[in-house]
PDB file of C-alpha atoms and ligand atoms in Angstrom:
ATOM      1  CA  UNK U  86      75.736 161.116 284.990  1.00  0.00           C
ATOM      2  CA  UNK U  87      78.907 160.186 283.576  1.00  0.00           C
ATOM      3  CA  UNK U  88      80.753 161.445 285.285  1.00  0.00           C
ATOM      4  CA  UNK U  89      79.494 158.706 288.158  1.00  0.00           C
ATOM      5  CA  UNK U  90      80.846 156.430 286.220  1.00  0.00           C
ATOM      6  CA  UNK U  91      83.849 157.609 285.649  1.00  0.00           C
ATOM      7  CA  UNK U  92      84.801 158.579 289.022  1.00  0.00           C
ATOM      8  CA  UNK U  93      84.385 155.034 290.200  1.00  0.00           C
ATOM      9  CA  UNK U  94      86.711 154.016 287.613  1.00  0.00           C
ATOM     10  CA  UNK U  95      89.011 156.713 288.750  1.00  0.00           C
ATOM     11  CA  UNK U  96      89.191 155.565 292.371  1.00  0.00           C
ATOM     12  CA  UNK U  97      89.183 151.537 291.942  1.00  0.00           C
ATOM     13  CA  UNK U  98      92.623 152.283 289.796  1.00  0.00           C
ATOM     14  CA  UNK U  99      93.333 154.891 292.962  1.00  0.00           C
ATOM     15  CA  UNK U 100      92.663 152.272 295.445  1.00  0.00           C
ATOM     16  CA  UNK U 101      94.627 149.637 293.382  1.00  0.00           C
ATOM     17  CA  UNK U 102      97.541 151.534 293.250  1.00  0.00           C
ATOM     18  CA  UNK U 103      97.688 152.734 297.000  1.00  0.00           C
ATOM     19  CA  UNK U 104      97.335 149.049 298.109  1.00  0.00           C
ATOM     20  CA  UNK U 105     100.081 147.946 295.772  1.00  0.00           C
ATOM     21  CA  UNK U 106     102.514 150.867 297.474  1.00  0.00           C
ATOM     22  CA  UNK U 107     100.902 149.725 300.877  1.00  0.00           C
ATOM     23  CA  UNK U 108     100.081 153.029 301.266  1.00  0.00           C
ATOM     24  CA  UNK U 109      97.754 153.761 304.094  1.00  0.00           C
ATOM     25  CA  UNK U 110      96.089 157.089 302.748  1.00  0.00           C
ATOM     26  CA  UNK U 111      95.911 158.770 299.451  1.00  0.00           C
ATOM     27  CA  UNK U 112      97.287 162.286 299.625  1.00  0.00           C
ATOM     28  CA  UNK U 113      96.511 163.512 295.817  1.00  0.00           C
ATOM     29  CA  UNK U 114      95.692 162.222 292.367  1.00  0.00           C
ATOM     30  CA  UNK U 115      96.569 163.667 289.524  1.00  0.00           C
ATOM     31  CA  UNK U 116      93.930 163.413 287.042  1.00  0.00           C
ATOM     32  CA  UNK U 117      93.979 164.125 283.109  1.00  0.00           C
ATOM     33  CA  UNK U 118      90.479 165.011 281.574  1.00  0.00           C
ATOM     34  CA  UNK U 119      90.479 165.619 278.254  1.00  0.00           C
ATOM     35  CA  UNK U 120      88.406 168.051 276.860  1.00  0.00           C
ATOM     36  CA  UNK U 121      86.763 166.247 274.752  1.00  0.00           C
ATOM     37  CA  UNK U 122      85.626 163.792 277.549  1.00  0.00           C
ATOM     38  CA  UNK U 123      82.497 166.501 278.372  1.00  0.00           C
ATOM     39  CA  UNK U 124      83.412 165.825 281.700  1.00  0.00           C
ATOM     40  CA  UNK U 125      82.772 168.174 284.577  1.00  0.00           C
ATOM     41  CA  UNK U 126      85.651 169.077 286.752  1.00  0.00           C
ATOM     42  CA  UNK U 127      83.179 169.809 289.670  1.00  0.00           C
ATOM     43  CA  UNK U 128      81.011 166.623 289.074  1.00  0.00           C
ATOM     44  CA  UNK U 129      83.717 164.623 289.241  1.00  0.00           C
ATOM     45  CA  UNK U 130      85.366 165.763 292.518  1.00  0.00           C
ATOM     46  CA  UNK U 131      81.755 165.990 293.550  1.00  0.00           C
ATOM     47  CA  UNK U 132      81.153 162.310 292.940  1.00  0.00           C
ATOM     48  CA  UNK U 133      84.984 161.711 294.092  1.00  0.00           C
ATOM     49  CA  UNK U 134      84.490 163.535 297.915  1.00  0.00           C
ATOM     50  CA  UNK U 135      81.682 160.860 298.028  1.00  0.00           C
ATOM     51  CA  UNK U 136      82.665 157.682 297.068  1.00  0.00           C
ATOM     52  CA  UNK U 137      86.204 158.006 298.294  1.00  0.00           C
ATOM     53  CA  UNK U 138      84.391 158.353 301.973  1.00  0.00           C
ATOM     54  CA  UNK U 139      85.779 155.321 304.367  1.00  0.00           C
ATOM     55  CA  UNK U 140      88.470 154.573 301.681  1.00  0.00           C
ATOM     56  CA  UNK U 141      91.995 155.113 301.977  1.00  0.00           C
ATOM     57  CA  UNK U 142      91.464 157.830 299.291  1.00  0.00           C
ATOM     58  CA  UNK U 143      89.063 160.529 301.592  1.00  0.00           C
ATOM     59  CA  UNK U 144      90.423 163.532 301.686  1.00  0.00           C
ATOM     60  CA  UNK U 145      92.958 163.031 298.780  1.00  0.00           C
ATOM     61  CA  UNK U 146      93.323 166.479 296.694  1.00  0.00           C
ATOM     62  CA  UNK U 147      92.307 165.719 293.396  1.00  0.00           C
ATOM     63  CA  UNK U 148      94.216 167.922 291.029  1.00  0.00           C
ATOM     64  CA  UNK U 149      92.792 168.135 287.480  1.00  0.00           C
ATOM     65  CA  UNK U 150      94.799 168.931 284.326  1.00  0.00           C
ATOM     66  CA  UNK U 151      92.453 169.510 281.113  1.00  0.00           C
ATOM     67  CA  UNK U 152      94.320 167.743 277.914  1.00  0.00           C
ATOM     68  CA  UNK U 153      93.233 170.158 274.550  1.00  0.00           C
ATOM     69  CA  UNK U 154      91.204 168.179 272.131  1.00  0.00           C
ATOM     70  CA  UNK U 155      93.473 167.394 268.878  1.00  0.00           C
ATOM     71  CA  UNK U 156      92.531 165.439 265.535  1.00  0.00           C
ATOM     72  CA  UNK U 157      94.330 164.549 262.532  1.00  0.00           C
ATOM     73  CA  UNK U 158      92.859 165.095 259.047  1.00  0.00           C
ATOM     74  CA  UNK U 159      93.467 161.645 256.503  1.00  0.00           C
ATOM     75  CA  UNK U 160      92.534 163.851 253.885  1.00  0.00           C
ATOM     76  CA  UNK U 161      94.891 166.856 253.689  1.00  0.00           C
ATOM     77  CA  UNK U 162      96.789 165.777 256.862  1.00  0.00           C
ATOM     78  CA  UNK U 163      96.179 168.948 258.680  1.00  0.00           C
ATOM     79  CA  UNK U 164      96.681 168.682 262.952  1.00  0.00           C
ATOM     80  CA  UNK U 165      93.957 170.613 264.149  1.00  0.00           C
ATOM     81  CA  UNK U 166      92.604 172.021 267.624  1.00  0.00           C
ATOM     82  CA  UNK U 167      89.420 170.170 268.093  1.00  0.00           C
ATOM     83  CA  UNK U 168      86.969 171.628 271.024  1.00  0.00           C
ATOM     84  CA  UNK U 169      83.654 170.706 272.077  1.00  0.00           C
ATOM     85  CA  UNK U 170      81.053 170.817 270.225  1.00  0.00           C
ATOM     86  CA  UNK U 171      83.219 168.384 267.838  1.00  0.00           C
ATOM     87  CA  UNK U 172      82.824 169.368 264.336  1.00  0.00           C
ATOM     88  CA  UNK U 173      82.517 166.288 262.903  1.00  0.00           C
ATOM     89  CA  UNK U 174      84.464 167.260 259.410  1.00  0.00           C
ATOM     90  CA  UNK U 175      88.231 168.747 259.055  1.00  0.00           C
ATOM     91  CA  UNK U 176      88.377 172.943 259.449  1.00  0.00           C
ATOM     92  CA  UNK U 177      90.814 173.117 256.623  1.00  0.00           C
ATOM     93  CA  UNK U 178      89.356 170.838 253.905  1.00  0.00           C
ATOM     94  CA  UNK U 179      85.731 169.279 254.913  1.00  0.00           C
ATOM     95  CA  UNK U 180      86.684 166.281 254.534  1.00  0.00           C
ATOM     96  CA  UNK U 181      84.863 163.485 257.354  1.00  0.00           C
ATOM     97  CA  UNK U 182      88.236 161.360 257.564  1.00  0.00           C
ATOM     98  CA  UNK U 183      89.165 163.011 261.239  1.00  0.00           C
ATOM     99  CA  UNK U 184      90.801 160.804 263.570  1.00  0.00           C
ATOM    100  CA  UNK U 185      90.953 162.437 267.360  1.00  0.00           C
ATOM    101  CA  UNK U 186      94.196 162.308 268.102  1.00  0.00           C
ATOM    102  CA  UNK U 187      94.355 164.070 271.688  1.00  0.00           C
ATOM    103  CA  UNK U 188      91.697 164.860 274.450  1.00  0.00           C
ATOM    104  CA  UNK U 189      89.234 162.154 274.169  1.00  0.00           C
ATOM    105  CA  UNK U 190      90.650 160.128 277.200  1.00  0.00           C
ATOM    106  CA  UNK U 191      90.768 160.492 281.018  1.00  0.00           C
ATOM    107  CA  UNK U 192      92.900 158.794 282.877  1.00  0.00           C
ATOM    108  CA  UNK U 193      95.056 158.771 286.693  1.00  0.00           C
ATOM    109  CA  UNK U 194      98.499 160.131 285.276  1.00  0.00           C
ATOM    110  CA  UNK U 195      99.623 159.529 289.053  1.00  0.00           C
ATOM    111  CA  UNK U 196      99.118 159.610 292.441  1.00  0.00           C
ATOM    112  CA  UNK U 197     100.772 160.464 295.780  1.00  0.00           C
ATOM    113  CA  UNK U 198     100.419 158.469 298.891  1.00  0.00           C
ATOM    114  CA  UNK U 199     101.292 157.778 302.555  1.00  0.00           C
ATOM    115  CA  UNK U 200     103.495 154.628 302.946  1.00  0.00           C
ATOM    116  CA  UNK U 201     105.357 155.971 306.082  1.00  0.00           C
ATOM    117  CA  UNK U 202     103.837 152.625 307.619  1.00  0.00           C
ATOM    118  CA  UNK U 203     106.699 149.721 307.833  1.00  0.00           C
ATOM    119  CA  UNK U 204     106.765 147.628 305.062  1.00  0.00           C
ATOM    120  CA  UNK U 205     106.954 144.331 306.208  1.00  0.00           C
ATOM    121  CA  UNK U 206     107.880 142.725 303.302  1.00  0.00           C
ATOM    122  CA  UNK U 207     106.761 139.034 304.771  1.00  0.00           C
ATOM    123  CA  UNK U 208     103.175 138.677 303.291  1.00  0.00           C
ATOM    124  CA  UNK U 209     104.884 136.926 300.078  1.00  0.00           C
ATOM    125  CA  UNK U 210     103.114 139.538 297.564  1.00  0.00           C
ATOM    126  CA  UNK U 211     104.120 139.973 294.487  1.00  0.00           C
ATOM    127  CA  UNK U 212     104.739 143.608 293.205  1.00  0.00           C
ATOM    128  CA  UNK U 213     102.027 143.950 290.615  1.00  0.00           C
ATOM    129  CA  UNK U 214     102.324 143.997 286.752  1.00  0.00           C
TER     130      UNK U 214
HETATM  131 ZN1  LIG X 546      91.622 168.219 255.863  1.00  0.00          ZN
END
């Protein structure tokens, strides 16, 4: 179910960024799950394959790179590995003041896209950002 979600978030920032390159397809995405997302690599290109249908992202390979969970301990300031199911308390000390430092995020690191259409250049749009 979240993953629903997320994919749609995934794809508007695809779509966003293709149409600011002018690009006319999306060839790939590079995603970054982190592993402490719980998110399905196979849900998400599931949901992916079907909302990118009649967008300029169908058919884009969606390449997946897992980011290790990390967290920091305030305690005894040990960096630890951190891995689903999160052990709320640090491995070294006990102590509950973890902060996740790595892994908890997902995000489009980049994509790749087909701009060999002419850029005009006369519409008057601004470059975004
Ligand atoms: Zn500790």
């Amino acid at each position: 179910m979240h993953e629903l979600a997320i994919t749609q978030g995934i794809l508007s920032v695809v779509l966003e960024a293709a149409e600011a390159a002018r690009a006319r397809r999306v060839l790939a995405i590079d995603l970054i799950v982190g592993a402490l997302t719980g998110y399905v690599d196979d849900s998400i290109r599931f949901y992916f394959d079907l909302l990118s249908q009649g967008t300029p992202a169908e058919g884009a390979i969606l390449r997946i790179r897992r980011e290790p969970g990390q967290g920091h301990c305030q305690t005894c300031g040990a960096t630890f590995q951190a891995e689903p199911p999160l052990c709320p308390t640090c491995p070294f000390c006990d102590s509950p003041q973890i902060q996740i430092t790595g892994g908890a995020r997902c995000f489009v690191e980049r994509i790749e896209v087909d701009d060999e259409d002419e850029h005009t250049g006369s519409e008057g749009d601004p470059p975004g950002e």
